[in-house]
Amino acid sequence: MNAVWRTSVLGLLISITILVSESSCMNGNQTSQNGSFPESEVNTTLFVQMGAKALLCCPALPMTKTILILWVITPRGQPPCRIIYRAETKHINETNCTDRRITWASTSDQRPDLQIDAVALDHDGLYSCDIATPTGNFLRSHDLHVLVPPAVTLFPGENRAAVCEAIAGKPAAQIFWTPDGDHITKKESHSNGTVTVRSTYHWEQNNVSVVFCFVSHPTGNQTLSIELNQVTGVTITLRSLLTILYVKLSLLVIILLILGFAFFQKNNYFRK
Ligand SMILES: *[C@@H]1O[C@H](CO)[C@@H](O)[C@H](O)[C@H]1NC(C)=O
Ligand SMILES: *[C@@H]1O[C@H](CO)[C@@H](O)[C@H](O)[C@H]1NC(C)=O
Ligand SMILES: *[C@@H]1O[C@H](CO)[C@@H](O)[C@H](O)[C@H]1NC(C)=O
Ligand SMILES: *[C@@H]1O[C@H](CO)[C@@H](O)[C@H](O)[C@H]1NC(C)=O
Ligand SMILES: *[C@@H]1O[C@H](CO)[C@@H](O)[C@H](O)[C@H]1NC(C)=O
C-alpha cells in the first residue's frame, strides 16, 4: 500500500521565530535603572530551540556599583541552585549547582551573565539574577522555554482515512487539514515534557484527490500532502474487475442456456 500512497513535503519552513533573542547582554535595552525604587524587576520569557545557545543576562549595571550578585536557577520540577558572587572578595559560593552545562557567559570581562551552549529539555525553568548595589537591588528573571520541533509524518489509515502525526514536539503542535473535513485529533504527553499530536482525517466524497496536513509549530510550519486518487483508482479497478467477472458470468449463463435449449430441441427432434 505504501508504494501506492505518496507523501511529499511541500513546504518546510524552518524559519525559527523566536530563538535566542539577544546575542549580547551589553546592549541591554531592557535595563531597569530606576534609582528612586529600591528594587526594580524585569521579567522576560525566552524561547530557545533545543541544541541552541541561550544567554541569560543580568541587569546591565556597571560592575563597580555591585556589592553582590545572586543567581537562582530553578529548572521546572527540580530543586533550585544558587550562585552567590561577592564583589569585594571576588568569591563565588554555589549551593546545589550540579549542572556544568550552565557557565559564565564570559570569563574575561567580569560580566555576571550566564550561558548554556546547547540547551536541553531539562533546562526549561526560571533563571533570576539579583544584583545588590548601594542604591538598591536590581532583578532580572528569565522564564526559559525549550522548544523541540516535532517529527512530522502523514500516512494512510484504515477505511478512507489519512493520519498526520507531529511526534514529541514542545510545545504541542497544531494540525489543520485542507480541504476541511471530518477529523479527530488526540494528544499524548510524554514524561520529558514533549507532546505527540495525532490527527485522523476521514473523507467521504470520491472527488477529493489530495489532502494537505498543515502542522503549525513555533520552530517552523510544515505542509505534507497525500494523494488519494491512487487508492480510489484501486477501488475502481476492483469494481471494474467485479463488473467484468459479472458480465462474463452472465454471458456464460446465457451460452449455457442456449446450449441447453439447443440440446433439448435436438432430443425432442430425435424423439419424434
Ligand atoms: C538544595 O537541594 C535540596 C534538595 O536536593 C533542597 O531541599 C534545598 O532546599 C536546596 N538548597 C537550596 C539553597 O536551594
Ligand atoms: C556558602 O553558602 C552556604 C549557605 O548558603 C554556607 O553555609 C557556606 O558557609 C558558604 N561557603 C562559603 C565558602 O562562603
Ligand atoms: C521525549 O520523550 C518521547 C517519548 O518517550 C521521545 O520519543 C522523545 O524522543 C523524547 N524527546 C527528547 C528530546 O528527549
Ligand atoms: C466534491 O463534491 C462535493 C459534493 O458532493 C462538493 O461540495 C465539493 O465542492 C466537491 N469538491 C471538489 C474538490 O470538487
Ligand atoms: C506558522 O503558522 C502560523 C499560523 O498557524 C503563523 O502564525 C506563523 O507565523 C507561521 N510561522 C512561520 C515560521 O511561518
Coordinates of N, CA and C and ligand atoms in Angstrom, one line a residue, residues 179 205-209, ligand 4:
P179 N -8.7 19.7 2.1 CA -9.9 20.5 2.4 C -10.4 20.2 3.8
Q205 N -16.3 12.1 0.3 CA -16.6 12.3 -1.2 C -15.5 11.6 -2.0
N206 N -15.9 11.1 -3.1 CA -15.0 10.4 -4.1 C -14.1 11.4 -4.8
N207 N -14.6 12.7 -4.9 CA -13.9 13.7 -5.7 C -12.7 14.3 -5.0
V208 N -12.4 14.0 -3.7 CA -11.2 14.5 -3.1 C -10.0 13.7 -3.6
S209 N -9.1 14.4 -4.2 CA -8.0 13.6 -4.8 C -6.7 13.8 -3.9
Ligands
LIG4 C1 -16.8 17.3 -4.0 O1 -18.2 17.1 -4.1 C2 -19.0 17.8 -3.1 C3 -20.4 17.4 -3.2 O2 -20.6 16.0 -3.3 C4 -18.8 19.3 -3.4 O3 -19.5 20.1 -2.4 C5 -17.3 19.7 -3.3 O4 -17.1 21.0 -3.7 C6 -16.5 18.8 -4.3 N1 -15.1 19.0 -4.1 C7 -14.3 19.2 -5.2 C8 -12.9 19.4 -4.8 O5 -14.6 19.1 -6.3

